[in-house]
Coordinates of C-alpha atoms and ligand atoms in Angstrom, one line a residue:
X87 CA -27.3 26.6 40.5
X88 CA -27.1 23.2 39.0
X89 CA -24.4 22.1 36.6
X90 CA -25.4 21.1 33.1
X91 CA -24.6 17.5 32.3
X92 CA -25.0 15.6 29.0
X93 CA -25.5 12.0 29.9
X94 CA -26.2 9.0 27.7
X95 CA -28.1 6.4 29.7
X96 CA -27.8 2.9 28.4
X97 CA -30.7 1.2 30.2
X98 CA -33.7 -0.9 29.2
X99 CA -35.8 0.1 32.1
X100 CA -37.5 3.5 31.8
X101 CA -38.1 3.5 35.6
X102 CA -34.5 2.9 36.4
X103 CA -33.5 5.7 34.1
X104 CA -36.0 8.1 35.7
X105 CA -34.6 7.1 39.2
X106 CA -31.1 7.8 37.9
X107 CA -32.0 11.3 36.5
X108 CA -33.6 12.1 39.8
X109 CA -30.4 11.1 41.6
X110 CA -28.4 13.4 39.3
X111 CA -30.7 16.3 40.0
X112 CA -30.3 15.8 43.7
X113 CA -26.6 15.7 43.3
X114 CA -26.7 19.2 41.8
X115 CA -26.7 18.4 38.1
X116 CA -29.1 19.6 35.4
X117 CA -29.0 16.6 33.1
X118 CA -29.8 16.5 29.4
X119 CA -30.1 12.9 28.6
X120 CA -31.1 10.2 26.2
X121 CA -32.0 6.6 27.0
X122 CA -30.9 3.9 24.6
X123 CA -30.9 0.1 25.0
X124 CA -29.6 -1.3 21.7
X125 CA -26.3 -1.2 19.9
X126 CA -27.6 0.7 17.0
X127 CA -29.2 3.4 19.1
X128 CA -26.1 3.7 21.2
X129 CA -24.0 4.1 18.1
X130 CA -26.2 6.8 16.6
X131 CA -26.3 8.7 19.9
X132 CA -22.5 8.6 20.3
X133 CA -21.9 9.6 16.7
X134 CA -24.4 12.4 16.4
X135 CA -24.2 14.2 19.8
X136 CA -21.6 15.3 22.3
X137 CA -21.7 13.7 25.8
X138 CA -20.1 14.3 29.1
X139 CA -20.7 10.9 30.5
X140 CA -22.2 7.4 29.9
X141 CA -24.0 5.5 32.6
X142 CA -24.9 2.0 31.6
X143 CA -26.8 -1.0 32.9
X144 CA -24.8 -4.2 33.0
X145 CA -27.2 -6.6 31.4
X146 CA -30.2 -5.8 29.2
X147 CA -32.3 -8.0 27.0
X148 CA -30.9 -6.7 23.7
X149 CA -27.6 -5.3 24.8
X150 CA -25.0 -5.2 27.5
X151 CA -22.8 -2.8 29.4
X152 CA -19.6 -4.4 28.2
X153 CA -20.9 -4.2 24.6
X154 CA -21.7 -0.5 25.0
X155 CA -18.2 0.1 26.4
X156 CA -16.6 -1.8 23.5
X157 CA -18.7 0.3 21.1
X158 CA -17.5 3.5 22.6
X159 CA -13.9 2.4 22.4
X160 CA -14.3 1.3 18.8
X161 CA -15.6 4.7 17.9
X162 CA -12.4 6.2 19.5
X163 CA -14.5 8.1 22.1
X164 CA -13.1 8.7 25.6
X165 CA -15.9 9.4 28.0
X166 CA -16.3 8.5 31.7
X167 CA -18.2 5.2 31.6
X168 CA -19.9 4.1 34.7
X169 CA -21.8 0.8 35.1
X170 CA -24.8 0.9 37.2
X171 CA -26.4 -2.5 37.9
X172 CA -28.6 -4.3 40.2
X173 CA -27.0 -7.7 39.6
X174 CA -23.4 -7.1 39.3
X175 CA -21.1 -9.2 41.5
X176 CA -17.5 -8.7 42.5
X177 CA -16.0 -10.8 39.7
X178 CA -18.0 -9.1 37.0
X179 CA -17.2 -5.7 38.3
X180 CA -13.5 -6.4 38.1
X181 CA -14.0 -7.7 34.6
X182 CA -15.8 -4.5 33.6
X183 CA -13.1 -2.3 35.2
X184 CA -10.5 -4.3 33.3
X185 CA -12.3 -3.7 30.1
X186 CA -12.1 0.1 30.7
X187 CA -15.2 1.0 32.6
X188 CA -14.4 3.8 35.1
X189 CA -16.5 2.7 38.0
X190 CA -19.5 0.6 39.0
X191 CA -22.3 1.5 41.2
X192 CA -25.0 -0.8 42.7
X193 CA -28.5 0.4 41.8
X194 CA -29.7 -0.3 45.4
X195 CA -26.9 1.8 46.9
X196 CA -26.4 4.9 44.8
X197 CA -24.6 7.0 47.4
X198 CA -21.3 6.6 45.6
X199 CA -22.8 7.8 42.3
X200 CA -22.4 11.6 42.6
X201 CA -18.8 11.5 44.0
X202 CA -17.9 9.0 41.3
X203 CA -19.3 11.2 38.6
X204 CA -17.4 14.3 40.0
X205 CA -14.2 12.4 40.1
X206 CA -14.6 10.9 36.6
X207 CA -15.5 14.2 35.0
X208 CA -12.4 15.7 36.6
X209 CA -10.2 12.9 35.3
X210 CA -11.8 13.1 31.9
X211 CA -10.9 16.7 31.7
X212 CA -7.3 16.0 32.6
X213 CA -7.2 13.3 30.0
X214 CA -8.7 15.6 27.4
X215 CA -6.2 18.4 28.2
X216 CA -3.3 16.1 28.0
X217 CA -4.6 14.8 24.7
X218 CA -4.9 18.3 23.3
X219 CA -1.4 19.1 24.5
X220 CA -0.1 15.9 22.9
X221 CA -1.8 16.9 19.7
X222 CA -0.4 20.3 19.8
X223 CA 3.1 18.9 20.3
X224 CA 2.6 16.6 17.5
X225 CA 1.2 19.3 15.3
X226 CA 4.1 21.5 16.1
X227 CA 6.5 18.7 15.4
X228 CA 5.1 18.4 11.9
X229 CA 4.1 21.9 11.0
X230 CA 5.7 25.2 10.6
X231 CA 4.6 27.6 13.3
X232 CA 4.7 30.7 11.1
X233 CA 2.7 29.5 8.1
X234 CA 0.9 26.5 9.6
X235 CA 2.1 24.5 6.6
X236 CA 3.7 21.1 6.9
X237 CA 7.3 21.3 7.9
X238 CA 10.4 19.4 6.6
X239 CA 9.7 16.4 8.8
X240 CA 6.1 16.0 7.5
X241 CA 7.2 16.6 3.9
X242 CA 9.8 13.9 4.3
X243 CA 7.2 11.5 5.6
X244 CA 4.7 12.2 2.9
X245 CA 7.5 12.0 0.3
X246 CA 8.3 8.5 1.5
X247 CA 4.7 7.6 1.4
X248 CA 4.3 9.0 -2.1
X249 CA 7.4 7.0 -3.2
X250 CA 5.9 3.8 -1.9
X251 CA 2.6 4.4 -3.7
X252 CA 4.4 5.3 -6.9
X253 CA 6.5 2.1 -6.7
X254 CA 3.4 0.1 -6.5
X255 CA 1.6 1.9 -9.3
X256 CA 4.8 2.3 -11.4
X257 CA 4.3 6.0 -11.6
X258 CA 6.6 9.0 -10.9
X259 CA 6.6 11.5 -8.1
X260 CA 7.6 15.1 -8.5
X261 CA 9.2 17.3 -5.8
X262 CA 9.6 21.0 -6.3
X263 CA 11.8 23.1 -4.0
X264 CA 11.3 26.8 -4.1
X265 CA 13.4 29.6 -2.8
X266 CA 12.5 33.3 -2.9
X267 CA 15.0 35.5 -4.6
X268 CA 16.4 38.4 -2.5
X269 CA 14.2 37.6 0.5
X270 CA 17.1 38.5 2.8
X271 CA 17.1 42.1 1.4
X272 CA 13.3 42.3 1.7
X273 CA 13.6 41.2 5.3
X274 CA 16.4 43.6 6.0
X275 CA 14.6 46.6 4.4
X276 CA 11.1 46.0 5.6
X277 CA 11.8 44.4 8.9
X278 CA 11.3 40.8 10.2
X279 CA 7.7 41.3 11.0
X280 CA 6.8 42.2 7.5
X281 CA 9.1 39.5 6.2
X282 CA 7.2 37.0 8.3
X283 CA 3.9 38.2 6.9
X284 CA 5.2 38.0 3.4
X285 CA 6.1 34.4 4.0
X286 CA 2.6 33.7 5.3
X287 CA 1.1 35.2 2.2
X288 CA 3.4 33.3 -0.1
X289 CA 2.4 30.1 1.7
X290 CA -1.3 30.7 1.4
X291 CA -0.9 31.7 -2.3
X292 CA 1.0 28.5 -3.0
X293 CA -1.8 26.5 -1.3
X294 CA -4.4 28.1 -3.5
X295 CA -2.5 27.3 -6.7
X296 CA -2.3 23.6 -6.0
X297 CA -4.6 20.6 -5.6
X298 CA -5.9 19.1 -2.3
X299 CA -3.7 16.1 -2.8
X300 CA -0.5 18.1 -3.3
X301 CA 1.5 19.0 -0.2
X302 CA 2.9 22.5 0.2
X303 CA 5.5 22.7 3.0
X304 CA 7.8 25.3 4.4
X305 CA 11.3 24.0 5.0
X306 CA 12.5 27.0 6.8
X307 CA 13.7 30.5 5.9
X308 CA 12.3 31.4 2.5
X309 CA 12.3 27.9 1.3
X310 CA 9.1 26.0 0.3
X311 CA 8.5 22.6 -1.1
X312 CA 5.7 21.2 -3.2
X313 CA 5.1 17.5 -3.4
X314 CA 3.1 16.2 -6.4
X315 CA 2.2 12.5 -5.9
X316 CA 2.1 10.5 -9.1
X317 CA 3.1 13.5 -11.3
X318 CA 5.0 13.3 -14.6
X319 CA 7.6 15.8 -15.5
X320 CA 5.2 17.7 -17.8
X321 CA 2.8 18.2 -14.9
X322 CA 5.6 19.3 -12.6
X323 CA 6.7 21.9 -15.2
X324 CA 3.2 23.1 -15.5
X325 CA 2.9 23.5 -11.8
X326 CA 6.2 25.4 -11.6
X327 CA 4.9 27.7 -14.3
X328 CA 1.6 28.2 -12.4
X329 CA 3.5 29.0 -9.2
X330 CA 5.7 31.6 -11.0
X331 CA 2.5 33.1 -12.5
X332 CA 0.8 33.2 -9.1
X333 CA 3.8 35.0 -7.6
X334 CA 3.7 37.7 -10.4
X335 CA 1.1 39.8 -8.7
X336 CA 2.8 41.8 -6.0
X337 CA 2.0 41.0 -2.3
X338 CA 0.6 43.8 -0.3
X339 CA 1.9 44.3 3.2
X340 CA 0.9 47.5 5.2
X341 CA -0.3 48.9 1.9
X342 CA 3.1 48.4 0.4
X343 CA 3.2 46.4 -2.8
X344 CA 6.1 43.9 -2.7
X345 CA 7.3 42.1 -5.8
X346 CA 8.6 38.6 -5.2
X347 CA 10.4 36.3 -7.5
X348 CA 11.3 32.7 -6.9
X349 CA 13.6 30.0 -8.2
X350 CA 12.3 26.4 -8.4
X351 CA 14.2 23.1 -8.7
X352 CA 12.4 20.0 -9.7
X353 CA 13.4 16.3 -9.1
X354 CA 11.4 13.3 -10.1
X355 CA 11.2 9.8 -8.6
X356 CA 12.5 7.4 -9.9
X357 CA 14.6 9.2 -12.6
X358 CA 16.6 11.5 -10.3
X359 CA 16.5 9.7 -7.0
X360 CA 15.3 6.5 -5.4
X361 CA 14.5 7.8 -2.0
X362 CA 13.2 11.0 -0.2
X363 CA 16.7 12.2 0.8
X364 CA 18.2 12.0 -2.7
X365 CA 15.2 13.6 -4.3
X366 CA 15.4 16.5 -1.8
X367 CA 19.1 16.9 -2.4
X368 CA 18.7 16.8 -6.2
X369 CA 15.8 19.3 -6.3
X370 CA 18.0 21.5 -4.1
X371 CA 20.8 21.3 -6.7
X372 CA 18.4 22.1 -9.5
X373 CA 17.0 25.0 -7.5
X374 CA 20.4 26.3 -6.8
X375 CA 21.3 26.3 -10.5
X376 CA 18.0 27.9 -11.4
X377 CA 18.7 30.7 -9.0
X378 CA 22.1 31.4 -10.4
X379 CA 21.0 31.0 -14.0
X380 CA 18.0 33.3 -13.2
X381 CA 16.0 30.8 -15.2
X382 CA 12.9 30.6 -12.9
X383 CA 12.8 26.8 -12.7
X384 CA 14.9 23.9 -13.6
X385 CA 14.6 20.1 -13.7
X386 CA 17.5 18.2 -12.2
X387 CA 20.2 16.7 -14.6
X388 CA 23.3 14.9 -13.4
X389 CA 25.5 17.6 -14.9
X390 CA 24.1 20.1 -12.5
X391 CA 25.8 18.3 -9.6
X392 CA 29.0 20.2 -10.2
X393 CA 27.2 23.3 -9.0
X394 CA 25.8 21.7 -5.9
X395 CA 26.3 23.4 -2.5
X396 CA 28.4 20.3 -1.5
X397 CA 30.7 20.8 -4.4
X398 CA 30.9 24.5 -3.6
X399 CA 31.9 23.8 -0.1
X400 CA 34.6 21.6 -1.5
X401 CA 35.7 24.5 -3.7
X402 CA 36.1 26.6 -0.6
X403 CA 38.5 24.0 0.7
X404 CA 40.3 23.6 -2.7
X405 CA 41.3 27.2 -2.3
X406 CA 43.0 26.2 1.0
X407 CA 44.3 23.0 -0.5
X408 CA 46.3 25.0 -3.0
X409 CA 47.8 27.1 -0.3
X410 CA 48.3 24.3 2.2
X411 CA 50.0 22.0 -0.1
X412 CA 47.3 19.3 -0.2
X413 CA 47.6 18.8 -4.0
X414 CA 49.9 16.2 -5.5
X415 CA 51.1 15.4 -9.0
X416 CA 51.4 11.9 -10.3
X417 CA 53.3 11.3 -13.5
X418 CA 52.3 8.7 -16.2
X419 CA 55.0 7.8 -18.7
X420 CA 54.5 8.0 -22.5
X421 CA 56.3 5.2 -24.4
X422 CA 57.5 5.6 -28.0
X423 CA 56.5 2.5 -30.1
X424 CA 59.7 2.6 -32.2
X425 CA 62.3 3.0 -29.5
X426 CA 60.2 1.2 -26.9
X427 CA 61.4 3.8 -24.4
X428 CA 59.8 6.4 -22.3
X429 CA 59.9 9.9 -24.0
X430 CA 58.0 11.9 -21.5
X431 CA 55.4 12.0 -18.7
X432 CA 52.0 13.5 -18.2
X433 CA 51.4 15.3 -14.9
X434 CA 48.0 14.4 -13.4
X435 CA 46.8 16.2 -10.3
X436 CA 45.3 14.6 -7.2
X437 CA 44.0 16.1 -4.0
X438 CA 45.0 14.5 -0.7
X439 CA 42.1 15.9 1.4
X440 CA 42.8 15.7 5.2
X441 CA 39.4 14.2 6.0
X442 CA 37.9 12.9 2.8
X443 CA 41.1 11.2 1.7
X444 CA 42.1 11.1 -1.9
X445 CA 39.9 13.0 -4.4
X446 CA 40.3 12.2 -8.1
X447 CA 40.7 15.2 -10.5
X448 CA 37.4 14.4 -12.3
X449 CA 35.6 15.5 -9.1
X450 CA 37.2 18.9 -8.7
X451 CA 38.6 20.1 -12.1
X452 CA 35.1 20.8 -13.4
X453 CA 33.9 22.7 -10.3
X454 CA 37.2 24.5 -10.2
X455 CA 36.5 25.9 -13.6
X456 CA 33.1 27.1 -12.6
X457 CA 34.5 29.0 -9.7
X458 CA 37.6 30.4 -11.3
X459 CA 39.9 28.4 -9.0
X460 CA 41.3 26.7 -12.1
X461 CA 43.6 29.7 -12.5
X462 CA 45.6 29.2 -9.3
X463 CA 45.3 25.5 -9.7
X464 CA 46.9 25.4 -13.1
X465 CA 49.5 27.8 -12.0
X466 CA 50.4 25.4 -9.1
X467 CA 50.4 22.4 -11.5
X468 CA 52.7 24.1 -14.0
X469 CA 55.1 25.3 -11.4
X470 CA 55.3 21.9 -9.7
X471 CA 55.6 19.9 -12.9
X472 CA 58.2 22.2 -14.4
X473 CA 60.2 22.1 -11.1
X474 CA 60.0 18.3 -11.2
X475 CA 61.2 18.4 -14.8
X476 CA 64.3 20.3 -13.7
X477 CA 64.9 18.0 -10.8
X478 CA 64.9 15.0 -13.2
X479 CA 67.1 16.9 -15.7
X480 CA 69.6 17.7 -12.9
X481 CA 69.7 14.0 -12.1
X482 CA 70.4 13.3 -15.8
X483 CA 67.0 12.1 -16.9
X484 CA 65.6 14.2 -19.7
X485 CA 61.9 13.7 -19.8
X486 CA 59.4 15.9 -21.6
X487 CA 56.6 17.1 -19.3
X488 CA 52.9 17.3 -20.3
X489 CA 50.5 19.4 -18.4
X490 CA 46.7 19.5 -18.9
X491 CA 45.0 22.9 -19.6
X492 CA 41.3 23.4 -19.1
X493 CA 38.7 25.4 -21.0
X494 CA 39.0 28.5 -18.8
X495 CA 42.8 28.6 -19.0
X496 CA 42.4 29.3 -22.7
X497 CA 40.5 32.4 -21.9
X498 CA 43.3 33.7 -19.7
X499 CA 45.4 36.1 -21.7
X500 CA 48.0 36.1 -18.9
X501 CA 48.8 32.4 -19.3
X502 CA 51.6 32.6 -21.8
X503 CA 53.4 35.3 -19.8
X504 CA 53.0 33.3 -16.5
X505 CA 54.3 30.2 -18.2
X506 CA 57.3 32.0 -19.6
X507 CA 58.2 33.2 -16.1
X508 CA 58.1 29.7 -14.6
X509 CA 60.1 28.2 -17.3
X510 CA 62.6 31.0 -17.0
X511 CA 62.8 30.7 -13.2
X512 CA 63.5 26.9 -13.4
X513 CA 65.7 27.3 -16.4
X514 CA 63.7 24.7 -18.3
X515 CA 63.6 24.9 -22.1
X516 CA 60.1 25.6 -23.5
X517 CA 60.6 22.7 -25.9
X518 CA 60.4 20.2 -22.9
X519 CA 56.9 21.3 -22.1
X520 CA 53.8 20.0 -23.8
X521 CA 50.3 21.4 -23.1
X522 CA 47.3 19.1 -23.5
X523 CA 44.0 20.7 -24.4
X524 CA 40.8 18.9 -25.1
X525 CA 39.0 19.3 -28.4
X526 CA 35.9 20.7 -26.7
X527 CA 38.0 23.4 -24.8
X528 CA 39.3 24.6 -28.1
X529 CA 35.9 24.6 -29.8
X530 CA 34.4 26.6 -26.9
X531 CA 37.0 29.3 -27.2
X532 CA 37.6 29.4 -30.9
X533 CA 38.7 33.1 -31.1
X534 CA 40.8 33.2 -27.9
X535 CA 42.1 29.7 -28.4
X536 CA 43.8 30.6 -31.7
X537 CA 45.4 33.6 -30.1
X538 CA 46.6 31.9 -26.9
X539 CA 47.8 28.7 -28.7
X540 CA 49.6 30.8 -31.3
X541 CA 51.5 32.7 -28.6
X542 CA 52.3 29.5 -26.7
X543 CA 53.5 27.9 -29.9
X544 CA 55.7 30.9 -30.6
X545 CA 57.4 30.3 -27.3
X546 CA 58.3 26.9 -28.4
X547 CA 55.9 25.0 -26.2
X548 CA 54.4 21.8 -27.7
X549 CA 50.6 21.5 -28.0
X550 CA 48.5 18.4 -28.2
X551 CA 44.8 17.8 -28.6
X552 CA 43.5 15.6 -25.7
X553 CA 40.6 13.2 -25.7
X554 CA 40.5 13.3 -29.5
X555 CA 37.4 11.8 -31.0
X556 CA 35.0 12.8 -28.2
X557 CA 34.2 16.2 -29.5
X558 CA 32.9 17.5 -32.8
X559 CA 35.8 19.6 -34.0
X560 CA 36.0 20.4 -37.6
X561 CA 39.1 19.0 -39.1
X562 CA 39.6 22.0 -41.3
X563 CA 39.7 24.1 -38.1
X564 CA 42.1 21.8 -36.2
X565 CA 44.4 21.9 -39.2
X566 CA 44.9 25.6 -38.8
X567 CA 45.9 25.3 -35.1
X568 CA 49.5 25.1 -34.2
X569 CA 49.1 21.6 -32.8
X570 CA 51.8 18.8 -33.1
X571 CA 50.0 15.8 -31.5
X572 CA 46.6 14.2 -31.1
X573 CA 45.8 11.9 -28.2
X574 CA 43.2 9.3 -29.0
X575 CA 40.7 9.1 -26.1
X576 CA 41.0 6.3 -23.6
X577 CA 37.4 5.1 -24.2
X578 CA 38.2 4.1 -27.9
X579 CA 41.4 2.4 -27.1
X580 CA 39.8 0.4 -24.3
X581 CA 36.8 -0.3 -26.5
X582 CA 39.0 -1.6 -29.4
X583 CA 39.1 -5.1 -28.1
X584 CA 35.3 -5.6 -28.1
X585 CA 33.9 -3.0 -30.4
X586 CA 34.4 -2.9 -34.1
X587 CA 33.4 0.7 -34.3
X588 CA 36.1 1.7 -31.8
X589 CA 38.6 -0.2 -33.9
X590 CA 37.7 1.7 -37.0
X591 CA 37.8 5.0 -35.1
X592 CA 41.3 4.3 -33.7
X593 CA 42.7 3.1 -36.9
X594 CA 41.3 6.0 -39.0
X595 CA 42.4 8.5 -36.4
X596 CA 46.0 7.3 -36.7
X597 CA 45.9 7.6 -40.5
X598 CA 44.1 10.9 -40.3
X599 CA 46.6 12.3 -37.8
X600 CA 49.5 11.2 -40.0
X601 CA 48.0 12.7 -43.1
X602 CA 47.8 16.0 -41.3
X603 CA 51.4 15.6 -40.3
X604 CA 50.6 15.1 -36.6
X605 CA 52.0 12.6 -34.1
X606 CA 49.4 10.2 -32.7
X607 CA 49.4 9.0 -29.1
X608 CA 47.0 6.3 -27.8
X609 CA 45.8 6.6 -24.2
X610 CA 44.3 3.8 -22.1
X611 CA 46.6 1.0 -23.3
X612 CA 45.8 -1.6 -20.7
X613 CA 47.2 -4.8 -22.2
X614 CA 49.6 -6.4 -24.6
X615 CA 47.0 -6.9 -27.3
X616 CA 46.2 -3.2 -27.5
X617 CA 49.9 -2.4 -27.5
X618 CA 50.6 -4.8 -30.4
X619 CA 47.6 -3.7 -32.5
X620 CA 48.5 0.0 -32.1
X621 CA 52.1 -0.7 -33.0
X622 CA 51.0 -2.5 -36.1
X623 CA 48.8 0.3 -37.1
X624 CA 51.7 2.7 -36.9
X625 CA 50.7 4.7 -33.8
X626 CA 53.6 6.8 -32.5
X627 CA 53.3 6.5 -28.7
X628 CA 51.2 5.0 -26.0
X629 CA 50.2 5.7 -22.5
X630 CA 48.3 3.3 -20.2
X631 CA 48.2 0.9 -17.2
X632 CA 49.9 -1.8 -19.3
X633 CA 53.1 0.2 -19.0
X634 CA 52.5 2.1 -15.9
X635 CA 49.8 3.9 -13.9
X636 CA 50.4 7.5 -13.0
X637 CA 52.9 7.5 -10.1
X638 CA 54.3 9.9 -7.5
X639 CA 57.7 11.4 -8.6
X640 CA 59.9 9.1 -6.5
X641 CA 58.0 5.9 -7.6
X642 CA 58.4 7.0 -11.2
X643 CA 62.1 7.4 -10.7
X644 CA 62.3 3.8 -9.5
X645 CA 60.1 2.7 -12.4
X646 CA 62.5 4.4 -14.8
X647 CA 65.4 2.4 -13.6
X648 CA 63.6 -1.0 -13.3
X649 CA 61.0 -1.2 -16.0
X650 CA 61.9 -2.5 -19.5
X651 CA 60.2 0.6 -20.8
X652 CA 62.3 2.9 -18.6
X653 CA 65.9 3.7 -18.8
X654 CA 68.6 3.6 -16.2
X655 CA 68.9 7.0 -14.5
X656 CA 72.2 8.8 -14.1
Ligands
C2E964 P1 43.2 12.9 -19.2 O1 44.0 14.1 -19.5 O2 42.6 12.3 -20.4 O3 44.1 11.9 -18.4 C1 44.2 10.5 -18.6 C2 43.3 9.8 -17.6 O4 43.3 8.5 -18.0 C3 44.0 9.9 -16.2 O5 43.0 9.9 -15.3 C4 44.7 8.6 -16.2 O6 44.9 8.1 -14.9 C5 43.7 7.7 -16.9 N1 44.4 6.5 -17.5 C6 45.7 6.4 -18.0 N2 45.9 5.2 -18.4 C7 44.8 4.5 -18.3 C8 44.4 3.2 -18.7 O7 45.2 2.3 -19.2 N3 43.1 2.8 -18.4 C9 42.3 3.6 -17.9 N4 41.0 3.2 -17.6 N5 42.6 4.9 -17.5 C10 43.8 5.3 -17.8 P2 43.0 10.9 -14.1 O8 44.3 11.1 -13.5 O9 41.9 10.5 -13.1 O10 42.6 12.3 -14.7 C11 41.3 12.5 -15.2 C12 41.2 13.7 -16.0 O11 41.4 14.9 -15.1 C13 42.3 13.9 -17.0 O12 42.0 13.2 -18.2 C14 42.3 15.4 -17.2 O13 41.3 15.8 -18.1 C15 41.9 15.9 -15.8 N6 43.1 16.4 -15.2 C16 44.0 15.7 -14.4 N7 45.0 16.5 -14.0 C17 44.7 17.8 -14.4 C18 45.4 19.0 -14.3 O14 46.4 19.2 -13.7 N8 44.7 20.1 -14.9 C19 43.6 20.0 -15.6 N9 43.0 21.0 -16.2 N10 43.0 18.8 -15.8 C20 43.6 17.7 -15.2
CA965 CA1 45.6 14.6 -20.7
CA966 CA1 42.8 12.0 -22.4

C-alpha cells in the first residue's frame, strides 16, 4: 500500500516533474501533486491548498528555488523544502541550506531522495507537534481552562493595549468587574460540578451580550471582567444594565433552574486610573461596594476607597492595634488670645503600625466608623486622654483636655455612661473635658445627637463644634444645642492669607459665634500674620503649627516649660 503524499513541485520542466513523480511512486508514495514555475502560481498553491512537502528546482527561467523558499517563509508556512537540481554545486547547496532548505538532491543521482523525504516528513511532524504543544501552553497561559475565556493575564495585556490606543485617540476605556452573588452557596448546595457548569454558562451568556471588540475574561472563582475599549461611562452603564438583564433569566443545569445575581464595579480610564493595575483595583473597590449596597452596579468614586478590601484588611489589624497598644495620642495646645497662655490641649490619635509605620487618623477614622471599630477606639482615646489629664494635674499642670467624637459615637446611647465611669475612675472633673463634634456628625444624627449631647452637657462636659463652616448646619438648629464653642476649620484659617472669601468667612464666623454667646477657636494658625489678624478680630483662642504641632505627652510637657505660650510646670 502506498502512502499518500501531497507534493508541490516547483519546476519548469514537465519531463523532470514526471521523472520525480515516478521516483516517488517507486519509493512507495501515492503523490497528489501540482507543478508550478512562477512566483504567483507558487503563492496561490501555497495559500489555497495543504501540502506535505515542496520539491523545488534550483534555477528556472522565471523563478528560483531560493525565491520559492523565501516565499514559503514569508507566508509563515513550515514544510519540508527539498531542492532538486541538475546544476547545483557545493557552494550553492550550502547557501540553500543556510537559507532554510532542508536538503538538496542531484537530479542525476536521486537515490537519496526517498530517505530524505522520509526523514524530513518525520522531522516536520515533530516540529508541528512541538508547535501545537507550544500553542497549547500559550493558550492555557492566557485562557481560563474552565470557560475558555481570556484569563487575568490576557485581560491585563488587552487592558494595557486599550489604554495605549485610548491615549492616542484621547478617548476613555471602561473596565467592568463582575462577581456573582452567593456563588459559594450555590456551589456548596449543588456541588462543584454543577457550579463549574454554571460558570461556563454565565461566561457564554456574557459573550453573547457583548460586541466582538469587547473582551470578556474570567479572573478566577466567580469573578468575571469585561473590557470595553473606547467606551464612555454612559456606554459602560448601558452594558452593565444589559448584563444584569441577561442574567435575569435563570440558568438551567440538570433541569434545575438556578437564579443568579451579580454585582458589577466600573472604572474608567483616565478618570479613575492611569494604568491597568489601578483600573482593576478601582473597579474592584466599586464592585465590592455594589455588592454590599446590593445596588447591582456602581461606578468608582474616590470616596468608595474607604470600603476597599485593603482598608478592610487594615481594619482587621486596627482591632489588634487597640488591644496591642499600637495607638498613640499626640496633644496640640490651644492658646488663649487674651492671656497668651495655653488653656488646654486636643488629643489626636495616631497609629504606630509595626510594618507600615505611622498611619495618620484620616486614613483609619473613616473606615473605623464603617466597621464599628470606632466604639472601642473612642473608648481607648477617652481613657488614655483622661488618664493623661490626671497625670498632668498630679504634676500641678491643669490643662483642659479635648477629645474628638465621630458620627457613630453620637448614635451610641452608652457613651455618656461609659464616659462618666472613666472620669470617675480617674477622679477627673467633667468640666476639664471637652468633646469636639463635627457639624456634619450632628446633622446626620439630629434626633440622637440632641439626646446624647444634652446628657453629656448635663454631666458638665464641654461641647464644641469642630470644622465649623464646612457643613450646612442651620444656625437656628445649632443655637438649640448645648454647645459652648465653635472651631473654625483649618482650611479657612490657612486660606485667609490669600483668599478674600476665606477672610470674610473667618471674620463673620467670629462675629456670629459671639452673637450666639459662643467661644470661637481658630484652627490651622500657621504664622504670625494669622495670629495677629485673628487676635484683632476678637477670636478667643487659637491652635496651630505656629504655636505647636501635636506632640507626644512628654514632648508637650517640655514645650509647656520652655515655650513663651506655655507655663512653667510644678
Ligand atoms: P481635627 O479634629 O480637625 O484636628 C485638627 C487637625 O488639623 C489635626 O490633624 C492637626 O494635626 C491639624 N492641624 C493642627 N494645626 C494645624 C496647622 O497649623 N496647619 C495644618 N495644616 N494642620 C493643622 P490630624 O491629627 O491629622 O487629625 C485629622 C483628623 O482626624 C482630626 O481633625 C479629627 O477629625 C480626626 N481625629 C484625630 N484623632 C481623632 C480621635 O481620637 N477620634 C476621632 N473620632 N477623630 C480623630
Ligand atoms: Ca478636632
Ligand atoms: Ca477641625
